[in-house]
XYZ file of N, CA and C in Angstrom:
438
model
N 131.934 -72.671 40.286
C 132.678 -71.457 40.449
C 133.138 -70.991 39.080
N 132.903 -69.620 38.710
C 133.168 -68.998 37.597
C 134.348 -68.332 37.588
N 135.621 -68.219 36.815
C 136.140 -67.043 36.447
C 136.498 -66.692 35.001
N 136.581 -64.947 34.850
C 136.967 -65.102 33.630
C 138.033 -63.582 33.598
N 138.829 -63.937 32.254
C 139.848 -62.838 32.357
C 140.136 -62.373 30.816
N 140.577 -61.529 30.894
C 140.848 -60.841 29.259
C 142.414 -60.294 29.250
N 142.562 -60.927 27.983
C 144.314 -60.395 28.067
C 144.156 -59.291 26.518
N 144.220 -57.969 26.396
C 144.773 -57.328 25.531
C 146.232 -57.596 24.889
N 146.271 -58.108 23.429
C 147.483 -58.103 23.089
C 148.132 -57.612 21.756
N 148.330 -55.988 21.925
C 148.374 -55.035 20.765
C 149.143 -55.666 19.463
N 149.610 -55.361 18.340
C 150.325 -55.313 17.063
C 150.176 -57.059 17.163
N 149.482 -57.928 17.191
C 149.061 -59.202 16.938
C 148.046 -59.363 15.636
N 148.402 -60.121 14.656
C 147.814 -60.405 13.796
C 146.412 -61.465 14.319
N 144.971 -61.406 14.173
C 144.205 -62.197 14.632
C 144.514 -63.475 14.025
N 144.852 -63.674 12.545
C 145.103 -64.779 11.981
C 146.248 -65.413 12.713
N 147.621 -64.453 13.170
C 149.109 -65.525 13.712
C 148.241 -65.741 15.076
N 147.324 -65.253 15.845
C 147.081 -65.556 17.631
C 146.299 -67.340 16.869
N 145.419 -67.224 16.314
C 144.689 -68.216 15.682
C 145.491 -69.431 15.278
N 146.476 -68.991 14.522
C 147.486 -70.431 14.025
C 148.198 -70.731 15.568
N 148.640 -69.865 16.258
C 149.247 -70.453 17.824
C 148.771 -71.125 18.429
N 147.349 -70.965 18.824
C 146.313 -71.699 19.662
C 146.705 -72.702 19.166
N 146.477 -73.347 17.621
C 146.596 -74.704 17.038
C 147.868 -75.034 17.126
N 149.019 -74.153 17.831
C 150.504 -74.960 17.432
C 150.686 -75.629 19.271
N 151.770 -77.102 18.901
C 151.260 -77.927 19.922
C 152.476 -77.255 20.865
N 153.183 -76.610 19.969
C 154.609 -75.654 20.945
C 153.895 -74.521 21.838
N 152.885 -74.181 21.041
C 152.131 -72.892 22.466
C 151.616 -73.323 23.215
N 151.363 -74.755 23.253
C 150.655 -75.614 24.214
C 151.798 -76.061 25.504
N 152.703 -76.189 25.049
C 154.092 -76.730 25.918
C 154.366 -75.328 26.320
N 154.194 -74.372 25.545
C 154.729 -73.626 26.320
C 153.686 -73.045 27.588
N 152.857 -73.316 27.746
C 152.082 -72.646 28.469
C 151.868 -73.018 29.848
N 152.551 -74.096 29.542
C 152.500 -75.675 30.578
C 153.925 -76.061 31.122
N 154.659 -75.294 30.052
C 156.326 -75.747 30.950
C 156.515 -75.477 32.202
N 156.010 -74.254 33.214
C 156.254 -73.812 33.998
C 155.020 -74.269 35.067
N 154.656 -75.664 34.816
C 154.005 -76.416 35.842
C 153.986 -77.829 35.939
N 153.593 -77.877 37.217
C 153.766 -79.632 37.302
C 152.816 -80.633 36.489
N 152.769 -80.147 35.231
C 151.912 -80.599 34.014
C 152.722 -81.878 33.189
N 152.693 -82.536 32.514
C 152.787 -83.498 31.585
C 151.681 -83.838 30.484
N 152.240 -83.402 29.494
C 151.343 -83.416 28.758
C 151.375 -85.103 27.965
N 150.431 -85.792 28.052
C 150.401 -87.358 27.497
C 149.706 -87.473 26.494
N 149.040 -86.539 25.920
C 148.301 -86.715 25.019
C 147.651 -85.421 24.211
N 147.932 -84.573 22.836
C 147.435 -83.440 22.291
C 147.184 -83.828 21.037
N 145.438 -84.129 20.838
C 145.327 -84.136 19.256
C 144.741 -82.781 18.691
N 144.279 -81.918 19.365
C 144.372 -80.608 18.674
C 142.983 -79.572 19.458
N 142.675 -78.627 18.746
C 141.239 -78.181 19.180
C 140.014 -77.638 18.369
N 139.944 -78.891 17.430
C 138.626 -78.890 17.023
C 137.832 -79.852 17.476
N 136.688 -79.605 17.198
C 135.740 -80.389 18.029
C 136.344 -81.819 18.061
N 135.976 -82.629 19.096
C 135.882 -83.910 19.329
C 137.547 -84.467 20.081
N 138.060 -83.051 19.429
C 139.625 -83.730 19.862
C 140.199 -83.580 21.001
N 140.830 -84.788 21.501
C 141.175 -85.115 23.285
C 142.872 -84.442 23.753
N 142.789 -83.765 24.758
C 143.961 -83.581 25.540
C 144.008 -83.958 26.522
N 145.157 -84.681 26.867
C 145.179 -85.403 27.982
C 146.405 -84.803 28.938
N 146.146 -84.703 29.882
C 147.464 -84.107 30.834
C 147.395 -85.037 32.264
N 148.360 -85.352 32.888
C 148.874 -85.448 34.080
C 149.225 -84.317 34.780
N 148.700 -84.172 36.370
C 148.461 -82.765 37.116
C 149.422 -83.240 38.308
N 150.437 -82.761 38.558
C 150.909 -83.527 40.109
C 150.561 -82.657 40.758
N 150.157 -83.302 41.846
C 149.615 -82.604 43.025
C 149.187 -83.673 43.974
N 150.222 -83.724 45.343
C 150.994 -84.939 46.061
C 150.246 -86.576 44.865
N 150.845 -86.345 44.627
C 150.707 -87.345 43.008
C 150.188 -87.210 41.479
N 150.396 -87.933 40.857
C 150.473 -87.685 39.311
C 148.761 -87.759 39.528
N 147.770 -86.705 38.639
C 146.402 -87.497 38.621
C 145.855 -87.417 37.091
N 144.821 -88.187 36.893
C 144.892 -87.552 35.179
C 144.002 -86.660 35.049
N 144.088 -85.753 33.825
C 142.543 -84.817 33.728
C 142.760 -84.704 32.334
N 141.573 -85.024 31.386
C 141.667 -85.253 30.485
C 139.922 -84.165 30.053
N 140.467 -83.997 28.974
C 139.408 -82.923 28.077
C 138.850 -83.024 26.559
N 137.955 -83.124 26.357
C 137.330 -83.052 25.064
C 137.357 -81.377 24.463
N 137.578 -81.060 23.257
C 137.472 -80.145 22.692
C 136.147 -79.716 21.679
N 135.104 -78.892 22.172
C 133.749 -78.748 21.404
C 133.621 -77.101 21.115
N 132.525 -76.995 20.308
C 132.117 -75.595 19.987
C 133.303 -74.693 19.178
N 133.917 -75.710 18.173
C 134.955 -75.040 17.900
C 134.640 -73.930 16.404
N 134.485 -72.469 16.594
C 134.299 -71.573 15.604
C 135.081 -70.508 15.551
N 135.138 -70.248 14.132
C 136.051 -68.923 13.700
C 135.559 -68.134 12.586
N 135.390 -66.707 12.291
C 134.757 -65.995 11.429
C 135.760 -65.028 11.567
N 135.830 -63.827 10.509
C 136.855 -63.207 10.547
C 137.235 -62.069 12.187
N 135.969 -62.112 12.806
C 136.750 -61.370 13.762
C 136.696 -62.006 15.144
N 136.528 -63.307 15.187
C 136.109 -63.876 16.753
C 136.165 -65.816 16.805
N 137.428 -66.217 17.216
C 137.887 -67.600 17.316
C 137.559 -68.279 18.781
N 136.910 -69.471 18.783
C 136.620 -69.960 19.900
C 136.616 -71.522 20.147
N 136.809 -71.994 20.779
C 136.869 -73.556 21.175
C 136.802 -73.639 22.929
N 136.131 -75.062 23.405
C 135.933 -74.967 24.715
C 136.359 -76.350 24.926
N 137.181 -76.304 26.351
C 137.433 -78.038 26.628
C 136.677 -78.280 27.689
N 135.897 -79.696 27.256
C 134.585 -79.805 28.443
C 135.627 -81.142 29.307
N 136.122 -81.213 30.180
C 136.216 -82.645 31.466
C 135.613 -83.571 30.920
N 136.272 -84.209 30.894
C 135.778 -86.161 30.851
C 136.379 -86.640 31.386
N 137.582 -86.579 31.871
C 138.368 -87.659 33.166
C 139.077 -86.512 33.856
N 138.120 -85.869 35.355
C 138.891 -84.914 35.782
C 139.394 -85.399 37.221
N 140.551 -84.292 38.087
C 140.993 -85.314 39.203
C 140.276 -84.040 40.840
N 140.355 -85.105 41.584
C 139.875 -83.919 42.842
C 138.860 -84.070 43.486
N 138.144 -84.450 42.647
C 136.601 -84.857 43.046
C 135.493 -83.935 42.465
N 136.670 -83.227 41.108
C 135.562 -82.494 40.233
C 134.396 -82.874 39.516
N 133.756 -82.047 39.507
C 132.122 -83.050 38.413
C 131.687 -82.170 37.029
N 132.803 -81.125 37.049
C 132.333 -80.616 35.725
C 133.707 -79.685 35.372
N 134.042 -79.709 34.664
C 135.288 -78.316 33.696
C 134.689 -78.074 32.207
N 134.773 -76.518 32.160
C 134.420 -76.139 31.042
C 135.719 -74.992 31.180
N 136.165 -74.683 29.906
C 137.441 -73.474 29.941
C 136.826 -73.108 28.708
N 136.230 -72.060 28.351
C 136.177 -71.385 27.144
C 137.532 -70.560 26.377
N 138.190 -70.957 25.527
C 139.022 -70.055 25.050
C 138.436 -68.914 23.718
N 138.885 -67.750 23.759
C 138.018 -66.716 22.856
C 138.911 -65.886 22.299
N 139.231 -65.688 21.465
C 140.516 -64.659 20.727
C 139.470 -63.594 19.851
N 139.437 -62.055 20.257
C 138.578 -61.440 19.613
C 139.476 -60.331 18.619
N 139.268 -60.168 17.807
C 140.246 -59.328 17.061
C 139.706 -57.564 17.511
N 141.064 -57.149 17.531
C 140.068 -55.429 18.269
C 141.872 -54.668 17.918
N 141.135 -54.077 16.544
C 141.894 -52.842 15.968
C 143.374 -53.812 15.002
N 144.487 -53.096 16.025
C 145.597 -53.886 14.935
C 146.023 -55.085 16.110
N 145.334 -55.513 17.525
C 145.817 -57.120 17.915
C 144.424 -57.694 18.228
N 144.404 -58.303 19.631
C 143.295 -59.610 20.089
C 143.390 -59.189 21.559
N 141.899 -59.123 21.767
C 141.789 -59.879 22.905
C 141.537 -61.507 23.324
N 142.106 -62.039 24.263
C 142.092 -63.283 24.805
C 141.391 -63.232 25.622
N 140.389 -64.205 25.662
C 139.570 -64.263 26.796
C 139.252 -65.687 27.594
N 139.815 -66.303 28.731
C 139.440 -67.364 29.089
C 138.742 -67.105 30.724
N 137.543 -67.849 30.239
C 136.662 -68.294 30.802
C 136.142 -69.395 31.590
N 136.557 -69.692 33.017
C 136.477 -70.835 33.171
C 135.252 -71.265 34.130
N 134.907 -72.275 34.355
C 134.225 -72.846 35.187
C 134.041 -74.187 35.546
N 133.819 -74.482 36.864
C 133.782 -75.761 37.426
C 132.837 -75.960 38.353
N 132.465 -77.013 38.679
C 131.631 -77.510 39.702
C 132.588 -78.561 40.394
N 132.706 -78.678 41.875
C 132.949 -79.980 42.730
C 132.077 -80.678 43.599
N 131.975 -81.912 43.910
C 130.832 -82.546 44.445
C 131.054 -82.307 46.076
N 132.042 -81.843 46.383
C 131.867 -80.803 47.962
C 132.482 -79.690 47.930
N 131.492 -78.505 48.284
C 131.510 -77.200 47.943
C 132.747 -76.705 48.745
N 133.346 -77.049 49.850
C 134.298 -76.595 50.944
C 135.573 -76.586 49.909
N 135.662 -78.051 49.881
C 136.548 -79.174 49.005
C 137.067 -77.705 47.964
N 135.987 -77.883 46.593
C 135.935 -76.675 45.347
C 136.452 -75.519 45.622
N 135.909 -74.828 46.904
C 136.374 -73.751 46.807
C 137.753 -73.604 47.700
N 138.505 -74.590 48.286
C 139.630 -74.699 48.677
C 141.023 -75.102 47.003
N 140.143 -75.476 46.597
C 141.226 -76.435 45.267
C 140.730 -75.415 44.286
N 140.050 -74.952 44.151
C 139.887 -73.547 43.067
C 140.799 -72.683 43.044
N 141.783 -71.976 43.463
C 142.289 -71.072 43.519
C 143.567 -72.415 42.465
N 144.082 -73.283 42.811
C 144.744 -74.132 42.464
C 144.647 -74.263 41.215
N 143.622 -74.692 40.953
C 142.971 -74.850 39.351
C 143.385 -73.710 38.551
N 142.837 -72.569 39.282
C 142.562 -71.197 38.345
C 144.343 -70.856 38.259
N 145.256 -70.814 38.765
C 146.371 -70.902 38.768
C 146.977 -70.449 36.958
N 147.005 -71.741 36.754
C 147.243 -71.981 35.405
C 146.699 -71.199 34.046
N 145.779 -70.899 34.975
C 144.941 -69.733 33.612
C 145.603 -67.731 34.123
N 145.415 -68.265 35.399
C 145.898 -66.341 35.898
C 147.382 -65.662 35.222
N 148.198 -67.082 35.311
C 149.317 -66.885 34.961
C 149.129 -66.757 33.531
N 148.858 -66.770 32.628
C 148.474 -66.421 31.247
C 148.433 -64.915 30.952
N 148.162 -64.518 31.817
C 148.157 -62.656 31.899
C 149.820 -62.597 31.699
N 150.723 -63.331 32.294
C 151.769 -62.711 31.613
C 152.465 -63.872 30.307
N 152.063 -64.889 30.703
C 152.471 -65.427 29.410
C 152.103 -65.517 28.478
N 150.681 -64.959 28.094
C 150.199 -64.930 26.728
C 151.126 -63.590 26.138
N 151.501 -62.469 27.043
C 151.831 -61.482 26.394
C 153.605 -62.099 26.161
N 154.544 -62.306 26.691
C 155.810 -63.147 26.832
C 155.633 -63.431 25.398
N 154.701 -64.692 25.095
C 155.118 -65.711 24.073
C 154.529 -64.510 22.762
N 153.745 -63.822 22.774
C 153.351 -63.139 21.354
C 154.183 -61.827 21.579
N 154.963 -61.567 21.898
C 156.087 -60.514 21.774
C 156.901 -60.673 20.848
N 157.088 -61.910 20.478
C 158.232 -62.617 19.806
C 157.754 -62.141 18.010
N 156.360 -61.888 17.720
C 155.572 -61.824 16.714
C 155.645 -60.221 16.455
């Protein structure tokens, strides 16, 4: 199951959206307002692991590798691929994409998953995607401040 969404976010410097992604406070913040725990953030260039605890009727782990990580002056990207996911998922990919357009960025996340029963996936999908929908207002919230 695919989704993807674009957040416009005017008078944003592409370089300050770029240093945020990498700060581990935009990471907490993005996550405070769920039953998240974060146990583990070494960053998002390639190779590097985030680890979170998901409650949902219990703690489960889901843990992510960080690959494809590029930046040129007008278009920043990194993707976290699943390596220890919970549910009975068999694949996570989240593309994150910051495109520079005029004087801010668009944000673009992209997600997708596979589950090994399709009923299962598309019942716990909406769940998943959660965390990313809500970004429509908190990406704009936290870069207001800028």
């Amino acid at each position: 199951m695919k989704y993807t969404q674009k957040v416009k976010i005017k008078d944003l410097s592409f370089k300050k959206s770029i240093s945020e992604f990498k700060n581990f406070e935009f990471v907490k913040y993005l996550t405070m307002y769920q039953p998240i725990k974060i146990i583990k953030w070494e960053g998002i260039k390639n190779e590097d692991i985030a680890f979170f605890k998901l409650w949902f009727f219990g703690w489960k782990n889901f843990k992510v590798k960080h690959s494809n990580y590029s930046k040129n002056k007008n278009e920043f990207l990194f993707v976290d691929y699943g390596i220890d996911l919970p549910f009975g998922l068999q694949s996570w990919q989240h593309e994150h994409k910051v495109i520079k357009k005029n004087s801010g960025v668009i944000i673009i996340d992209s997600l997708n998953i596979e589950h090994k029963n399709k009923i299962l996936g598309i019942l716990l999908f909406p769940i998943l995607l959660f965390p990313i929908l809500i970004r429509k207002i908190l990406y704009r919230l936290y870069f207001s401040k800028f």
